[in-house]
Short mmCIF file of C-alpha atoms in Angstrom, two decimals:
data_model
loop_
_atom_site.label_atom_id
_atom_site.label_comp_id
_atom_site.label_asym_id
_atom_site.label_seq_id
_atom_site.Cartn_x
_atom_site.Cartn_y
_atom_site.Cartn_z
CA MET A 128 -18.54 9.10 30.27
CA SER A 129 -15.43 11.26 30.80
CA GLU A 130 -12.43 11.22 28.46
CA MET A 131 -10.11 10.53 31.33
CA THR A 132 -12.01 7.49 32.31
CA ILE A 133 -11.87 6.02 28.82
CA ARG A 134 -8.14 6.72 28.49
CA ASP A 135 -7.46 5.03 31.82
CA THR A 136 -9.45 2.02 30.84
CA THR A 137 -7.69 1.73 27.52
CA ALA A 138 -4.29 2.03 29.16
CA THR A 139 -5.13 -0.64 31.76
CA LEU A 140 -6.20 -3.08 28.96
CA ALA A 141 -3.02 -2.42 27.03
CA THR A 142 -0.83 -2.86 30.10
CA ALA A 143 -2.46 -6.19 30.90
CA GLU A 144 -1.88 -7.45 27.39
CA ALA A 145 1.73 -6.32 27.40
CA ARG A 146 2.54 -7.68 30.84
CA GLY A 147 5.30 -10.19 30.86
CA ARG A 148 6.99 -8.97 27.68
CA GLY A 149 10.27 -7.22 28.29
CA PRO A 150 12.42 -5.22 25.90
CA ARG A 151 14.03 -7.19 23.07
CA ARG A 152 17.70 -7.28 23.17
CA GLY A 153 20.40 -8.42 20.83
CA VAL A 154 21.78 -7.54 17.42
CA PRO A 155 19.34 -5.62 15.12
CA PRO A 156 17.76 -8.00 12.51
CA TRP A 157 19.17 -6.01 9.59
CA LEU A 158 22.73 -6.48 10.93
CA ARG A 159 22.48 -10.25 11.06
CA TRP A 160 24.11 -11.97 8.14
CA GLY A 161 21.13 -14.28 7.67
CA ALA A 162 18.87 -11.32 6.89
CA TRP A 163 20.80 -9.99 3.88
CA VAL A 164 23.32 -12.56 2.62
CA PRO A 165 20.66 -14.92 1.08
CA THR A 166 19.05 -11.94 -0.62
CA LEU A 167 22.45 -10.83 -1.95
CA ILE A 168 23.25 -14.20 -3.34
CA THR A 169 19.81 -14.42 -4.99
CA PHE A 170 20.37 -11.07 -6.75
CA ALA A 171 23.86 -12.04 -7.80
CA ILE A 172 22.49 -15.29 -9.44
CA ALA A 173 19.75 -13.43 -11.13
CA ALA A 174 22.15 -10.82 -12.50
CA LEU A 175 24.49 -13.53 -13.80
CA LEU A 176 21.58 -15.30 -15.50
CA TRP A 177 20.36 -11.99 -16.92
CA GLN A 178 23.81 -11.31 -18.43
CA ILE A 179 24.03 -14.80 -19.90
CA VAL A 180 20.61 -14.40 -21.67
CA ALA A 181 21.53 -10.79 -22.72
CA ALA A 182 24.82 -12.06 -24.30
CA THR A 183 23.19 -14.94 -26.12
CA ASN A 184 19.87 -13.22 -27.04
CA PRO A 185 20.46 -9.45 -27.36
CA TYR A 186 16.95 -8.99 -28.89
CA VAL A 187 15.30 -10.48 -25.84
CA LEU A 188 17.16 -8.67 -22.95
CA PRO A 189 19.59 -5.81 -22.90
CA SER A 190 22.64 -6.10 -20.79
CA LEU A 191 22.76 -4.57 -17.33
CA GLY A 192 25.59 -2.36 -18.55
CA ASP A 193 23.39 -0.90 -21.37
CA ILE A 194 20.48 -0.30 -18.87
CA GLY A 195 22.86 1.48 -16.43
CA ALA A 196 24.26 3.53 -19.33
CA THR A 197 20.94 4.87 -20.49
CA LEU A 198 19.94 5.72 -16.95
CA VAL A 199 23.09 7.82 -16.63
CA GLU A 200 23.03 9.41 -20.02
CA ASP A 201 19.29 10.27 -20.03
CA ALA A 202 18.93 10.95 -16.28
CA PRO A 203 16.78 14.14 -16.77
CA MET A 204 14.34 12.37 -18.97
CA TYR A 205 13.90 9.48 -16.55
CA GLY A 206 13.76 11.96 -13.62
CA SER A 207 10.84 13.90 -15.17
CA ASN A 208 8.91 10.83 -15.97
CA PHE A 209 9.53 9.30 -12.65
CA LEU A 210 8.03 12.44 -10.97
CA VAL A 211 4.93 12.24 -13.14
CA THR A 212 4.31 8.59 -12.14
CA LEU A 213 5.12 9.53 -8.55
CA LEU A 214 2.47 12.23 -8.59
CA GLU A 215 -0.10 9.85 -10.05
CA VAL A 216 0.72 7.36 -7.20
CA VAL A 217 0.61 9.87 -4.48
CA VAL A 218 -2.58 11.64 -5.44
CA GLY A 219 -4.51 8.61 -6.81
CA ALA A 220 -3.52 6.36 -3.91
CA SER A 221 -4.16 8.91 -1.25
CA ALA A 222 -7.70 9.44 -2.62
CA GLY A 223 -8.38 5.71 -2.86
CA ILE A 224 -7.01 4.97 0.64
CA ILE A 225 -8.99 7.75 2.29
CA ALA A 226 -12.14 6.85 0.45
CA GLY A 227 -11.76 3.13 1.32
CA PHE A 228 -11.18 3.81 4.96
CA LEU A 229 -14.03 6.26 5.27
CA LEU A 230 -16.45 3.88 3.50
CA ALA A 231 -15.29 1.10 5.85
CA VAL A 232 -16.01 3.26 8.87
CA VAL A 233 -19.53 3.92 7.65
CA MET A 234 -20.07 0.23 6.89
CA ALA A 235 -18.76 -0.85 10.28
CA GLU A 236 -21.16 1.46 12.07
CA PHE A 237 -24.22 0.86 9.78
CA GLN A 238 -24.51 -2.63 8.37
CA ILE A 239 -27.48 -1.67 6.18
CA ILE A 240 -24.98 0.63 4.30
CA GLU A 241 -22.75 -2.41 3.70
CA ARG A 242 -25.60 -4.49 2.31
CA ALA A 243 -26.61 -1.68 0.04
CA VAL A 244 -23.17 -0.61 -1.29
CA MET A 245 -20.97 -3.60 -1.20
CA PRO A 246 -22.52 -5.37 -4.27
CA LEU A 247 -21.87 -2.24 -6.33
CA VAL A 248 -18.28 -2.01 -5.02
CA ILE A 249 -17.65 -5.59 -5.96
CA ILE A 250 -19.04 -5.05 -9.47
CA VAL A 251 -16.67 -2.10 -9.96
CA MET A 252 -13.70 -3.94 -8.59
CA VAL A 253 -14.17 -7.03 -10.87
CA THR A 254 -14.40 -4.77 -14.02
CA PRO A 255 -11.13 -4.69 -15.80
CA ILE A 256 -9.19 -1.45 -15.24
CA VAL A 257 -7.96 -1.56 -18.83
CA ALA A 258 -11.60 -1.43 -19.97
CA ILE A 259 -12.46 1.46 -17.58
CA ALA A 260 -9.49 3.73 -18.40
CA PRO A 261 -10.59 4.70 -21.97
CA ALA A 262 -14.08 5.51 -20.74
CA LEU A 263 -12.55 7.78 -18.06
CA VAL A 264 -10.56 9.67 -20.71
CA VAL A 265 -13.83 10.29 -22.59
CA ALA A 266 -15.50 11.51 -19.36
CA PHE A 267 -12.73 13.52 -17.84
CA GLY A 268 -10.53 14.53 -20.80
CA PHE A 269 -6.85 14.10 -21.75
CA GLY A 270 -5.14 14.88 -18.60
CA MET A 271 -4.07 13.51 -15.30
CA VAL A 272 -7.52 13.07 -13.77
CA PRO A 273 -8.25 9.71 -15.49
CA LYS A 274 -4.92 8.43 -14.26
CA PHE A 275 -5.62 9.58 -10.68
CA ILE A 276 -8.99 7.79 -10.81
CA VAL A 277 -7.54 4.55 -12.23
CA THR A 278 -4.90 4.47 -9.48
CA GLY A 279 -7.40 5.28 -6.77
CA LEU A 280 -9.74 2.48 -7.95
CA VAL A 281 -6.84 -0.07 -7.76
CA VAL A 282 -6.10 0.71 -4.12
CA PHE A 283 -9.68 1.30 -3.01
CA PHE A 284 -10.84 -2.32 -2.64
CA PRO A 285 -7.96 -3.73 -0.48
CA MET A 286 -8.16 -0.68 1.81
CA LEU A 287 -11.91 -1.10 2.14
CA VAL A 288 -11.80 -4.83 2.94
CA ASN A 289 -8.90 -4.69 5.38
CA SER A 290 -10.15 -1.45 7.17
CA LEU A 291 -13.55 -3.07 7.63
CA ALA A 292 -12.10 -6.26 8.93
CA GLY A 293 -9.99 -4.20 11.40
CA LEU A 294 -12.90 -2.02 12.56
CA ARG A 295 -14.94 -5.10 13.38
CA ASP A 296 -12.19 -7.12 14.96
CA VAL A 297 -12.64 -5.64 18.41
CA ASP A 298 -11.77 -7.33 21.65
CA GLN A 299 -15.25 -8.24 22.99
CA ARG A 300 -14.06 -7.95 26.64
CA ALA A 301 -12.90 -4.31 25.99
CA LEU A 302 -16.03 -3.49 24.21
CA ASP A 303 -18.01 -4.75 27.08
CA VAL A 304 -16.07 -2.64 29.48
CA PHE A 305 -16.76 0.53 27.35
CA LYS A 306 -20.37 -0.31 27.17
CA THR A 307 -20.48 -0.84 30.93
CA LEU A 308 -19.07 2.69 31.29
CA HIS A 309 -21.76 4.08 28.98
CA ALA A 310 -19.24 5.14 26.33
CA SER A 311 -20.71 6.71 23.32
CA ARG A 312 -20.38 5.38 19.76
CA TRP A 313 -17.83 8.08 19.02
CA GLU A 314 -15.76 7.33 22.09
CA ILE A 315 -15.76 3.58 21.23
CA PHE A 316 -14.58 4.39 17.74
CA ARG A 317 -11.89 6.82 18.86
CA GLU A 318 -10.46 4.87 21.76
CA LEU A 319 -11.11 1.23 20.71
CA ARG A 320 -12.15 0.61 17.12
CA PHE A 321 -9.73 3.02 15.36
CA PRO A 322 -6.47 2.11 17.26
CA GLY A 323 -7.43 -1.60 16.99
CA SER A 324 -7.96 -1.41 13.27
CA MET A 325 -4.45 -0.01 12.53
CA PRO A 326 -2.72 -3.39 12.08
CA TYR A 327 -5.37 -4.20 9.45
CA VAL A 328 -4.99 -0.82 7.81
CA PHE A 329 -1.31 -1.22 7.53
CA ALA A 330 -1.86 -4.69 6.06
CA GLY A 331 -4.14 -3.09 3.44
CA LEU A 332 -1.57 -0.49 2.74
CA ARG A 333 1.10 -3.18 2.16
CA ILE A 334 -1.09 -4.45 -0.71
CA ALA A 335 -2.40 -1.09 -1.86
CA LEU A 336 0.92 0.84 -2.31
CA PRO A 337 2.47 -1.64 -4.85
CA LEU A 338 -0.88 -1.83 -6.63
CA ALA A 339 -0.87 1.94 -6.89
CA VAL A 340 2.31 1.75 -8.85
CA VAL A 341 0.80 -0.89 -11.11
CA GLY A 342 -2.38 1.16 -11.49
CA ALA A 343 -0.42 4.29 -12.45
CA ALA A 344 1.54 2.37 -15.04
CA VAL A 345 -1.56 0.73 -16.44
CA ALA A 346 -3.31 4.13 -16.66
CA GLU A 347 -0.33 5.49 -18.63
CA PHE A 348 -0.47 2.44 -20.93
CA VAL A 349 -4.16 2.80 -21.88
CA ALA A 350 -5.09 6.36 -21.11
CA ALA A 351 -4.44 8.38 -24.18
CA GLY A 352 -3.49 12.02 -24.10
CA GLN A 353 -0.58 13.23 -22.02
CA GLN A 354 2.42 11.10 -22.93
CA ALA A 355 4.42 11.36 -19.66
CA GLY A 356 5.34 8.94 -16.90
CA LEU A 357 7.31 5.76 -16.75
CA GLY A 358 4.42 3.71 -18.15
CA SER A 359 4.19 5.88 -21.20
CA LEU A 360 7.96 5.65 -21.63
CA VAL A 361 7.83 1.86 -21.49
CA THR A 362 5.07 1.91 -24.18
CA THR A 363 6.89 4.31 -26.46
CA SER A 364 10.35 2.63 -26.17
CA ALA A 365 8.89 -0.83 -26.69
CA ALA A 366 7.20 0.32 -29.87
CA GLN A 367 10.61 1.50 -31.07
CA ALA A 368 12.33 -1.72 -29.94
CA ASN A 369 14.52 0.30 -27.60
CA LEU A 370 15.01 -2.38 -24.99
CA PRO A 371 17.47 -0.53 -22.66
CA VAL A 372 15.02 2.36 -22.19
CA THR A 373 12.18 -0.11 -21.77
CA TRP A 374 13.85 -2.09 -19.03
CA ALA A 375 15.33 1.00 -17.40
CA SER A 376 11.79 2.45 -17.11
CA ILE A 377 10.57 -0.88 -15.71
CA ALA A 378 13.49 -0.93 -13.21
CA LEU A 379 12.46 2.50 -11.97
CA LEU A 380 8.88 1.35 -11.49
CA CYS A 381 10.23 -1.42 -9.36
CA VAL A 382 12.37 1.09 -7.43
CA LEU A 383 9.35 3.23 -6.76
CA GLY A 384 7.42 0.29 -5.36
CA VAL A 385 10.28 -0.79 -3.13
CA LEU A 386 10.71 2.81 -1.80
CA LEU A 387 7.00 2.91 -0.95
CA ILE A 388 7.22 -0.42 0.82
CA VAL A 389 10.30 0.63 2.82
CA LEU A 390 8.62 3.96 3.77
CA LEU A 391 5.50 2.06 4.90
CA ALA A 392 7.58 -0.29 7.04
CA LEU A 393 9.32 2.67 8.72
CA VAL A 394 5.93 4.42 9.43
CA ARG A 395 4.40 1.20 10.70
CA LYS A 396 7.25 0.66 13.06
CA ARG A 397 6.71 4.10 14.49
CA VAL A 398 2.93 3.94 14.67
CA LEU A 399 2.46 0.29 15.70
CA TRP A 400 5.34 -0.09 18.16
CA TRP A 401 2.97 -2.01 20.44
CA SER A 402 2.05 -4.63 17.81
CA GLU A 403 3.96 -7.98 17.97
CA GLY A 404 3.48 -9.00 14.32
CA GLU A 405 1.74 -8.16 11.05
CA VAL A 406 -1.75 -9.00 10.23
CA THR A 407 -2.36 -11.09 7.13
CA ALA A 408 -3.85 -8.83 4.51
CA LYS A 409 -7.19 -9.63 2.84
CA GLY A 410 -8.10 -9.09 -0.79
#
């Protein structure tokens, strides 16, 4: 089967599904007051309550002013630790995402592989990460490798489950057309399964990226050795009862997670411009 015939068939199916939908007009959603005013009010109320608790219980919460002051005064320290955690997230999450997707491809093509491997994957995923991290330190030493592995394990399972669901959620009519045209397994994967799985892949990424930040922080909590990263900074400052530094580090972890979600939303809008809505993530 020629590549031109497959591409023409795919384009015809996509055109048929999109027929009748014109370009959306009007004010961009982010400019509508209903999109940001409720959020602004919620944050204002939360900040007010925070300040009230900080004023009445200074040993429970620091004031927002103290948190801002330590962020400004010790900006180089926070910057270097932020970069360490970012490195752990990027390397660990990338490895976990790629491994999860590739294993999902193999499982989608060969069900016997799924029956053989999935029980082992589930056993690994239900094992507490806090229990695995010290063993990884013993196995791989006092460096970044155990933290990369912990972060990768955290994101691996949601990527595997969602990618597998997407690769199998194929339009049966389109699949019948491809088989009628005697398309090879590679052609079906390249032109049908892979593009069709992208909404599920991005749904998995929407879960995996915040979990990557959590995984990196947990790895820094429990993996002994290199004392660097926002998670290590939280542990050290909490042991010293330095609440402003503790909460400033936590705030930067939140900022990192939000930045990843925003970046993912922008990439998704570029890649899945043809998708009407988001798929509900699994796992």
